[in-house]
Amino acid sequence: MKRQILLFIISLSVFHGSISEAQIVLNQNPTRITFRKIETPGFKIIFAKGYDSAALYMANTLQHIYRPVSASLGKYPRQIGVILQNRHAVSNGFVTITPRRSEFYTMPPQNYNFTGTTQWLDLLAVHEFRHVVQYDKAIAGLNKWIYYGLGNEGLGAASFLAVPLWFWEGDAVLAETALTPGGRGKIPQFDMLYRATLLEYGAFNYNKQFLRSFKHFVPNHYVLGYHFTTYLRNEHGYDIWDNITEDAFRQSLIPYPFSRAMKKHTGKYLLKNYAEMSADLQQMWEAQVETLPLTNAKLETTHHFKRYTDYNFPQALQNGGIIALKSGIGDIQRFVDLSQDERVVFVPGIMNVAGMLSAARNKIAWNEFNFNPRFRAENYSVIKIYDATTKELNTIGSQSQSRYSAAALSYDASMVATVHTDFENNYTLSILDALNGDLLYQLPNPSNDFPAMPRWAGDRHELVFINQTRVGKQLMHFNWEDKSVEQLADFGNENIGHPVMQHPYVLYNSPVSGIDNIYAFHLATAQRYQVTSRRFGAFNPALNLAGDSLYFNDFSAAGMAVAKMPYEPEEWTLLENIWGRSTGFYEQIIAQEAGEDLLESVPDSVYRSEEFPKGRQLLNVYGWGPKVTTTDRALTAEITSQDLLSNMRAAAGYQYDANESAGATYFSLSYQGIYPIIDIGGSIGNRNISTILNDTLRNLSWQEKSLNVGVRVPLLLTRSKYLESLNFSVLNSIRWVDDYNFNIRRETQLSDGMLNAMRYRVSYSRVLKRSQRDIYSRWGQTLFLHYQHTPIGGDFNSAQFAGEGNLFLPGLFRHHHIRLRNGYQRQQIDNYRFATPLLFPRGYFYTPYRDFVNGAVQYAFPIWYPDIAVGPFFNVQRIKADTFYDYGYGFADGRFDARWFQSVGVDLTADFNLLRHLPLFEAGVRISYVPEFNSTTFNLVVGSFGF
C-alpha cells in the first residue's frame, strides 16, 4: 500500500501540465501549397506558386517605400520575410517578432471605410512596414541588451512595456495617412466615435480612453494613437517620435520611460500632453459643427448612452418590416425587425462585413466566413440568404473554394450580385443564381480594378457599383439586358461608398465636406447634391418600397441609429453650396513628408523568383532565455524556434519548479505541416516532494526521464452563430522512475520502474458568440472524453476513463449566465493511478476512487463597471461574481461511499489593467464553504485558477 501511495504521488505529473506536450495550433497553409520567394535588399517575399505577378509588384512596392517609411523614426530595418497569404478571405495583416516576419492577407475588404481610396496591398505595405521599422527601432540601449539576453520574446515584452500600444498602431496609421492618397486618418468615419464621445460626454481620462471600458464603447487604440502621434508631430515637429521612442526604448526597465521621455522632449508628461490634446481636439471638433445646419429626421431606434448599440444598414422588406443589423457592447450581431419592437429575425455566423446589407422579397443577403477545418491559413467567404417568411437559409458558394465579398439581391430575389477574388487576386463582379449559385454572368475586368458594393436599381435590371482603381474611385453602371458597362462619374480620391440607384439619382455616402453624409448624383445632369446634414455622420441610404421615404444611419456616441426622412429631392443642396468642414488635422504631417502619394511612381524592376524550400527552413530560432510561466508556476530558460510558414515549432530548455525546488531539461517539437499534428517531447530531471510516511512528514526525491510521442487533429467547424470545434489526440508516454533517495528506498523497498502509457482524447465545443460584456456564452455545450491505459507493457498497470460536459444557459438578466458541469471517472485499481483530468469540488484535496462523479452549478454576473484607476498602477474596468455549488461522490468496490463532497462559494474577481498597459487581467478572491467541516476558506483566484 505504501508503494501504491508513493507511485500515485509520482504519477501526478505524467499527463498533467507536462512540459513536453505542445498544444499550440499554428496558422499554416494546406500541405498541397508550394511556395516561392523573391528577394530584394530589404525584403524576402514568400508567396504561393501562381501568385507571382502580385508578388513581384509587392517586391517593387516594399523596396520603393523602404526609405520614406523609415525616415521619420531614423531607423532602416534589417531584411525581413513578408508572407503573402492568398488563401485567406479575411482582410488583415500583421508584423511579429516571434518569429520575426510580416504576413499580408491579400484579399481586399469591401468596407470602403477600412481602405479609403488606397489599394489594399499598398495600404498593407505602408502600414505593416512601419511596424517593422518600429521593432528595429526598439533595439536600443537597455532593450538591446534584453534582446541579446532573451531573444525576440524578451525584446517584444520590454518594447511594449516601454512604449504603449497606441503608439505602435497610431504611428502606423499616421504613416499610411501621410504617405498615401488614402489612409484612415483622412476618413471621417475613422474618428467619428472619438468625436462623438468627446463632444457628448466630454474627455475620458487617459486610462479609459486608452484601455477602454465595459461601461462605454470607447474608440480603439488605433484611433487614440493616430490622434496622439499626429498631435505631437503637429506641435513639436517631424522627429519628435524618433526622439521620444529612442529614449523610452533605451530606458525600458526604468518605470514609466515613455512619460519621462515625453517630458524631456515636449516639456510635459504623458497625462498633461493627453489633456492638452483632448482640449484641442474638442475645440477643433466643436468649431467643425458649430454652425452646421441639420436636416430634420425622425429616429426609428432609441439608445441608452451606457449601452452602445449599432443598428446598421436598414433595409425595407416586402412585408413592411424594416431590417437592420444590430450589434453593440452588449449584443452579438443579429438581424432585427424595427417595425416589430426589434424582433430577432435571424442571428448570422461570423460575418464578412462588407459595409452593406441587401434585402428583397422578404429575403436578406450577406457574407459569412467559412473555415478550412484543419489549416488555419485558409478560409473562405460565402453568401448567405435568409427567407424571413419561410425561415429557410440558403448558402451560395462552395464550402472549400468561395471567396465572395458583397451580396446584393435583385428586386425579385432571383439573382445576387457579388465580387469574387481568386487565389491570384483577380477580381470579378459576378451575377449568380440566388437559388443554386450558378454563375450567370461575369463583367469583363481587363485592368483588374477592384469592384465594390454592387446594388441593383429597384425593380430595374440595372446595377451600380464602385470601381477602385490605382488613381481613385469611379461610379459605374451595368445594364443586365445588353450587358453594357459604363462609367457614370470619376470621383478620384473622394471616398464614396454604398451607392443606391433611385432614378434619376444615385445616392451614396461621401465625406467630401469633412463629415460623412448622404449625397445624390443626378444621372442626366451629373449634378451632385447633399441629401443629409447630420452632426457626426449619416450613412447607408435605403428607400422604402413606396419610394417616398429615406431610411439611413445616423450616428451619435450611443451608436448607429436608424433615421427616417421624406425623400424630397427639391430640398437637397447643390454640392457647390456646401461649406467644407474638414479640420485639416493631417495636413501638416503631409507637408512634413513632402507629399502624400508615395505610391504614385512604383518601379517595375524585375526580381528573380525561386522555390522557397520549406524543409530547409524549419529551424528558425527566435527566442532564448528565461521566462515565467504561470500555468506551471515555474521559471523556464528556453530556446524557441518556429519557421516562417508556421509548419514546425520546437523548444528546448531547462525548467525549475518552485513548488518542488527541482528542475528538468526538456525538449518539445510540434510538426504541423501535414494533416495530423505530430508532437514529440521529452525531459530528464529531478522530482522532490513531501509526503506522509508512517505518520511522519518525509521528503521524497527521485529522477524521472520521459518521452512523449503523439498525434492530434484540431478541427474548426464553425458554420453558424455557434463557434464549433472538434479535437482528437493520441499520445504515447514512456516515463522512467529511478534513483529514489536512500532512506525512502530502504523503508518502502521501492524499485526502479517504467511506465508505458497510451492516452486518447476527444473534445467538442459548440458555444454561441459572445458580446464584449458577456462573461460566458449564453448558449452552448462542451464535451470532453479521455481514456488512458498501459497496454504495451512496463512495470506499472493502470487504466482510466473520464468524461465531462458543460451546458451554458442564459441567466435571469442581461449578461447573467448559468453554467452546468457534470463529469464521471472510472479508475482501475492496480499498482498505479493516473492523475485525474476532472475538476475536484472546490475546497477539497483530491481523493481517488474507483468510480467518481463530479459536477457544479454556477451562476455568473457582473456587479459593477467602475472605470476606476488607482494612480498609474491599476485600472479596474469590471467587478463580477461567479457563484458555485460543487458536488462529488465516489464508489468503492461497487458500493456507494459514505462520504459526499459538497461545497458552495463565490469567486469575486476584477478585470483590470496594470501599469497603464492594454492587456486585461482577471484576479480576485475565492470564498469557499464546506458544510462537512463547517469551514470557510479564502483563496487567491487568477483567471479561473485558484491557489
PDB file of N, CA and C in Angstrom, residues 47 218 321 636:
ATOM      1  N   PHE A  47       5.568  33.549 -51.201  1.00  0.00           N
ATOM      2  CA  PHE A  47       4.220  33.520 -51.768  1.00  0.00           C
ATOM      3  C   PHE A  47       3.924  32.157 -52.365  1.00  0.00           C
ATOM      4  N   VAL A 218     -15.618  52.699 -26.277  1.00  0.00           N
ATOM      5  CA  VAL A 218     -14.535  53.656 -26.415  1.00  0.00           C
ATOM      6  C   VAL A 218     -13.755  53.333 -27.689  1.00  0.00           C
ATOM      7  N   GLY A 321     -41.686  45.173 -43.039  1.00  0.00           N
ATOM      8  CA  GLY A 321     -40.690  45.232 -41.992  1.00  0.00           C
ATOM      9  C   GLY A 321     -39.488  46.078 -42.386  1.00  0.00           C
ATOM     10  N   THR A 636      11.470  29.173 -16.487  1.00  0.00           N
ATOM     11  CA  THR A 636      11.971  28.407 -17.611  1.00  0.00           C
ATOM     12  C   THR A 636      13.028  29.198 -18.361  1.00  0.00           C
TER      13      THR A 636
END
